[in-house]
């Protein structure tokens, strides 16, 4: 921790000098609770669920349990300060100038922090009397879902606070409403959904924090799910009170009713009101500007559950990194706001072909107009993060640089609008963006430009951010302040001369103010006549002696008041400018949104140009035709050879309604998984409004996407249990409808061969007969290829390999038909298994295959899944007998002879059949 930490920070002083200088004691020697302690306990009691950052001088201190939690979490030293009720008080602290960093770590671990500040100068408290305590109060609750600081946020990601509300009435038991807010950008949305869709909706948002009512948190059915999520905050019922919801929501927006938000259900109002109430609570009554809540109708976005998102590595890889994800592969945005929007769109692709086409129109315009695109991107690069600067200014956490960001953002927006408008005619999304870019009043930017200096400090309290010449009174105060400094320098020269002490210096510190300082050897001279008439002794240190003079005292007062006045004027100017900006918040927010929209459209066009993507055709059919499709991530990272493009056609056969299922076989490492995923990713890209890596693509909009990998292949997730695989497969079979797209990769591999085969078999049948969806099914069970004969909408495909001088060569080429064998042994050889093992394996394989041909299993004759639910097979009497005999054996208690006899007995039973 900070080495500069004083050994005796301002503590629980037990008497004068009170704040600022005393020893840190919570209680005096008689064991009485000190006033500071009393104040601490009161504030802590009001914020029981937060770690309390209690400001004392240059530190935020934590005490008692908070100190123990924070010291452990942050790896900082836990000390003791004074006693409370006879026991040591644990304490730790973080220096104020590094508080953000520590806050960040605590928040990331799911803690909530109440920041308690000193609300007055300690000097003011001292004036009230020796025992007075500096006034303090919590100015803010820092929770994972309500952050605004750049240092606490990832610029390229949204950070959502989400509220989940559940319908009370028993008939609607499973109805939920979800409201989500990003207070750092003002985005606010609401949606209703069924219980079954809740997890997918949450998975899409990945909220930084989720609030629920106490009742919901304790609900037996939901509790396990809610507890599996990070940062869920249960709140008292009043926050989720439906009766007051509308009023609370309207009040937040300063409206009489919420009618202008469109028809919201009571459930939606409840969730939305919970969000705003919580924001007010954490911001201590401040109301960061939010966009009016936008209602997302059910089914407007492509539902993708958590497992599928993870599996397809949409926004991060299975290892949890952005690098290597689809998002990283396609994000060519030049602004943080653009990156946030593209991530949002990728997480929630659309289902309405028209809405998708509107986005594609914008991308296409920039694809065909590369010159315009380049010009736009150049300007967007320079545009600041308007939305986040605005949010900070409105919650009083902004600095001079945020004002500059607003200035530059408005100017950039106007410039872009001028350039865009003439060309945008073809794309409605861009025409609308151009209009939104013009919303903010140019006068605001002009005012800010006039007021702000060139070089800006980070904090407003540092001053110096108002341009010289902007405010006459400020200029005067600054002149006086700077003049006085020159006078000090002159005074020092004069004193040095009159005293003949050439090393005499005039210095300044916070305790003494300005003082004259000479080295110890000259001290006596100044304290003796005649100089002692001028120099008044203040302090003798080891090496120096310090003095003041009447003249210096007067000068000091003048300097201080001029500096104070200058800073005061600057702060007033800041407040006035911030108020102007806040008043224009809705217009500025629209411009910010438009900047992001532009950036995304131009970035997707850039990507399309760079990687030869084409515009997909999306409609309401059940078609799925990809020609020359590529994997958007693999093709970018592939070294050693080009990516082999592959077609995929799952469209319904002529005169039928439902899409088809492709059963893909082929050796290990042939490219099956890659092929499956690339088709799912192309669907996602198309529906988010992006061009796609293919020669041609036509997709009937998918409403739900599922992707699963068999447990044996799912090593990266570290939960390779067959159970998980089955649970997830069950979810698909229960949920997928005819518009869904299902990707199943090696399902059934996690268990014994025959088990696995039968499960895979039944799953394919179910998809075909019941779900009737489009699907891609990769399997190493060759037996399944026979199913195509019985299931009309199922067809076989294989990834081709070439055998050359006994080695396999992977062609990565998907072709109709079934793989003739699995080539596992060749792969083993490639992997370097000893030659003897390979040779032996070849022999065994030949034997097994010969036996297999001699007694074909005849799977093709099994009844279809839907046609006849299979009766439970009669249990085999012999098997039962052998098993129970086995169970009765106690090998540890047997003699070798008994064991041998038992073995004979078992053998006899087996022969009995
Ligand atoms: P499988 O699932 O059949 O075992 P994968 O899909 O995991 O095979 O592919 C194995 C490797 O082959 C991948 O890591 C990739 O590098 C390469 N590969 C896959 N498909 C292609 C392709 N179409 N073109 C080029 N290389 C490919
Ligand atoms: Mg695979």
PDB file of N, CA, C and O in Angstrom, residues 43-72:
ATOM      1  N   UNK A  43     -23.596   6.398  10.590  1.00  0.00           N
ATOM      2  CA  UNK A  43     -23.585   6.335   9.122  1.00  0.00           C
ATOM      3  C   UNK A  43     -23.527   4.889   8.655  1.00  0.00           C
ATOM      4  O   UNK A  43     -24.201   4.488   7.717  1.00  0.00           O
ATOM      5  N   UNK A  44     -22.749   4.080   9.364  1.00  0.00           N
ATOM      6  CA  UNK A  44     -22.635   2.672   8.984  1.00  0.00           C
ATOM      7  C   UNK A  44     -23.993   1.983   9.143  1.00  0.00           C
ATOM      8  O   UNK A  44     -24.388   1.170   8.298  1.00  0.00           O
ATOM      9  N   UNK A  45     -24.696   2.334  10.221  1.00  0.00           N
ATOM     10  CA  UNK A  45     -25.988   1.696  10.466  1.00  0.00           C
ATOM     11  C   UNK A  45     -26.979   2.002   9.343  1.00  0.00           C
ATOM     12  O   UNK A  45     -27.849   1.198   9.027  1.00  0.00           O
ATOM     13  N   UNK A  46     -26.820   3.160   8.713  1.00  0.00           N
ATOM     14  CA  UNK A  46     -27.731   3.530   7.635  1.00  0.00           C
ATOM     15  C   UNK A  46     -27.371   2.826   6.324  1.00  0.00           C
ATOM     16  O   UNK A  46     -28.155   2.827   5.382  1.00  0.00           O
ATOM     17  N   UNK A  47     -26.199   2.243   6.270  1.00  0.00           N
ATOM     18  CA  UNK A  47     -25.754   1.581   5.037  1.00  0.00           C
ATOM     19  C   UNK A  47     -25.197   0.189   5.342  1.00  0.00           C
ATOM     20  O   UNK A  47     -24.036  -0.104   5.057  1.00  0.00           O
ATOM     21  N   UNK A  48     -26.038  -0.645   5.918  1.00  0.00           N
ATOM     22  CA  UNK A  48     -25.512  -1.913   6.424  1.00  0.00           C
ATOM     23  C   UNK A  48     -24.992  -2.851   5.332  1.00  0.00           C
ATOM     24  O   UNK A  48     -24.112  -3.653   5.592  1.00  0.00           O
ATOM     25  N   UNK A  49     -25.526  -2.744   4.120  1.00  0.00           N
ATOM     26  CA  UNK A  49     -25.122  -3.711   3.099  1.00  0.00           C
ATOM     27  C   UNK A  49     -23.973  -3.223   2.231  1.00  0.00           C
ATOM     28  O   UNK A  49     -23.670  -3.805   1.205  1.00  0.00           O
ATOM     29  N   UNK A  50     -23.353  -2.119   2.645  1.00  0.00           N
ATOM     30  CA  UNK A  50     -22.223  -1.596   1.868  1.00  0.00           C
ATOM     31  C   UNK A  50     -20.965  -1.577   2.719  1.00  0.00           C
ATOM     32  O   UNK A  50     -21.032  -1.456   3.935  1.00  0.00           O
ATOM     33  N   UNK A  51     -19.835  -1.645   2.049  1.00  0.00           N
ATOM     34  CA  UNK A  51     -18.584  -1.327   2.728  1.00  0.00           C
ATOM     35  C   UNK A  51     -18.562   0.201   2.833  1.00  0.00           C
ATOM     36  O   UNK A  51     -18.832   0.890   1.856  1.00  0.00           O
ATOM     37  N   UNK A  52     -18.241   0.710   4.006  1.00  0.00           N
ATOM     38  CA  UNK A  52     -18.266   2.161   4.173  1.00  0.00           C
ATOM     39  C   UNK A  52     -16.863   2.743   4.021  1.00  0.00           C
ATOM     40  O   UNK A  52     -15.957   2.436   4.793  1.00  0.00           O
ATOM     41  N   UNK A  53     -16.671   3.557   2.976  1.00  0.00           N
ATOM     42  CA  UNK A  53     -15.426   4.314   2.785  1.00  0.00           C
ATOM     43  C   UNK A  53     -15.597   5.618   3.549  1.00  0.00           C
ATOM     44  O   UNK A  53     -16.297   6.512   3.099  1.00  0.00           O
ATOM     45  N   UNK A  54     -14.934   5.718   4.711  1.00  0.00           N
ATOM     46  CA  UNK A  54     -15.152   6.848   5.610  1.00  0.00           C
ATOM     47  C   UNK A  54     -13.984   7.816   5.474  1.00  0.00           C
ATOM     48  O   UNK A  54     -12.844   7.498   5.819  1.00  0.00           O
ATOM     49  N   UNK A  55     -14.283   8.978   4.920  1.00  0.00           N
ATOM     50  CA  UNK A  55     -13.209   9.919   4.594  1.00  0.00           C
ATOM     51  C   UNK A  55     -12.598  10.528   5.848  1.00  0.00           C
ATOM     52  O   UNK A  55     -13.290  11.110   6.677  1.00  0.00           O
ATOM     53  N   UNK A  56     -11.278  10.403   5.971  1.00  0.00           N
ATOM     54  CA  UNK A  56     -10.549  11.067   7.046  1.00  0.00           C
ATOM     55  C   UNK A  56      -9.290  11.647   6.434  1.00  0.00           C
ATOM     56  O   UNK A  56      -8.341  10.933   6.142  1.00  0.00           O
ATOM     57  N   UNK A  57      -9.305  12.950   6.201  1.00  0.00           N
ATOM     58  CA  UNK A  57      -8.134  13.586   5.596  1.00  0.00           C
ATOM     59  C   UNK A  57      -7.884  13.020   4.219  1.00  0.00           C
ATOM     60  O   UNK A  57      -8.779  12.979   3.374  1.00  0.00           O
ATOM     61  N   UNK A  58      -6.680  12.501   3.999  1.00  0.00           N
ATOM     62  CA  UNK A  58      -6.322  12.030   2.669  1.00  0.00           C
ATOM     63  C   UNK A  58      -6.628  10.556   2.451  1.00  0.00           C
ATOM     64  O   UNK A  58      -6.196   9.960   1.479  1.00  0.00           O
ATOM     65  N   UNK A  59      -7.349   9.952   3.375  1.00  0.00           N
ATOM     66  CA  UNK A  59      -7.670   8.533   3.250  1.00  0.00           C
ATOM     67  C   UNK A  59      -9.162   8.269   3.360  1.00  0.00           C
ATOM     68  O   UNK A  59      -9.903   9.027   3.986  1.00  0.00           O
ATOM     69  N   UNK A  60      -9.571   7.195   2.715  1.00  0.00           N
ATOM     70  CA  UNK A  60     -10.855   6.594   3.067  1.00  0.00           C
ATOM     71  C   UNK A  60     -10.529   5.443   4.001  1.00  0.00           C
ATOM     72  O   UNK A  60      -9.786   4.532   3.639  1.00  0.00           O
ATOM     73  N   UNK A  61     -11.079   5.493   5.203  1.00  0.00           N
ATOM     74  CA  UNK A  61     -10.792   4.437   6.157  1.00  0.00           C
ATOM     75  C   UNK A  61     -11.969   3.471   6.233  1.00  0.00           C
ATOM     76  O   UNK A  61     -13.121   3.863   6.056  1.00  0.00           O
ATOM     77  N   UNK A  62     -11.651   2.215   6.498  1.00  0.00           N
ATOM     78  CA  UNK A  62     -12.697   1.226   6.742  1.00  0.00           C
ATOM     79  C   UNK A  62     -12.468   0.653   8.129  1.00  0.00           C
ATOM     80  O   UNK A  62     -11.318   0.474   8.548  1.00  0.00           O
ATOM     81  N   UNK A  63     -13.550   0.375   8.828  1.00  0.00           N
ATOM     82  CA  UNK A  63     -13.411  -0.123  10.191  1.00  0.00           C
ATOM     83  C   UNK A  63     -14.189  -1.420  10.412  1.00  0.00           C
ATOM     84  O   UNK A  63     -15.071  -1.771   9.621  1.00  0.00           O
ATOM     85  N   UNK A  64     -13.895  -2.056  11.503  1.00  0.00           N
ATOM     86  CA  UNK A  64     -14.599  -3.272  11.943  1.00  0.00           C
ATOM     87  C   UNK A  64     -14.623  -4.335  10.835  1.00  0.00           C
ATOM     88  O   UNK A  64     -13.619  -4.525  10.155  1.00  0.00           O
ATOM     89  N   UNK A  65     -15.786  -4.961  10.624  1.00  0.00           N
ATOM     90  CA  UNK A  65     -15.879  -6.036   9.627  1.00  0.00           C
ATOM     91  C   UNK A  65     -15.507  -5.544   8.237  1.00  0.00           C
ATOM     92  O   UNK A  65     -14.884  -6.255   7.457  1.00  0.00           O
ATOM     93  N   UNK A  66     -15.933  -4.322   7.923  1.00  0.00           N
ATOM     94  CA  UNK A  66     -15.601  -3.748   6.613  1.00  0.00           C
ATOM     95  C   UNK A  66     -14.097  -3.798   6.382  1.00  0.00           C
ATOM     96  O   UNK A  66     -13.630  -4.122   5.292  1.00  0.00           O
ATOM     97  N   UNK A  67     -13.360  -3.446   7.421  1.00  0.00           N
ATOM     98  CA  UNK A  67     -11.907  -3.403   7.294  1.00  0.00           C
ATOM     99  C   UNK A  67     -11.378  -4.800   7.008  1.00  0.00           C
ATOM    100  O   UNK A  67     -10.497  -4.989   6.168  1.00  0.00           O
ATOM    101  N   UNK A  68     -11.941  -5.779   7.701  1.00  0.00           N
ATOM    102  CA  UNK A  68     -11.450  -7.144   7.496  1.00  0.00           C
ATOM    103  C   UNK A  68     -11.766  -7.634   6.084  1.00  0.00           C
ATOM    104  O   UNK A  68     -10.929  -8.238   5.416  1.00  0.00           O
ATOM    105  N   UNK A  69     -12.990  -7.346   5.631  1.00  0.00           N
ATOM    106  CA  UNK A  69     -13.381  -7.758   4.276  1.00  0.00           C
ATOM    107  C   UNK A  69     -12.491  -7.074   3.236  1.00  0.00           C
ATOM    108  O   UNK A  69     -11.939  -7.719   2.339  1.00  0.00           O
ATOM    109  N   UNK A  70     -12.343  -5.771   3.376  1.00  0.00           N
ATOM    110  CA  UNK A  70     -11.603  -5.008   2.361  1.00  0.00           C
ATOM    111  C   UNK A  70     -10.121  -5.362   2.373  1.00  0.00           C
ATOM    112  O   UNK A  70      -9.498  -5.485   1.324  1.00  0.00           O
ATOM    113  N   UNK A  71      -9.560  -5.540   3.561  1.00  0.00           N
ATOM    114  CA  UNK A  71      -8.136  -5.854   3.638  1.00  0.00           C
ATOM    115  C   UNK A  71      -7.869  -7.176   2.925  1.00  0.00           C
ATOM    116  O   UNK A  71      -6.902  -7.320   2.181  1.00  0.00           O
ATOM    117  N   UNK A  72      -8.769  -8.135   3.125  1.00  0.00           N
ATOM    118  CA  UNK A  72      -8.597  -9.436   2.488  1.00  0.00           C
ATOM    119  C   UNK A  72      -8.780  -9.294   0.966  1.00  0.00           C
ATOM    120  O   UNK A  72      -7.984  -9.783   0.181  1.00  0.00           O
TER     121      UNK A  72
END
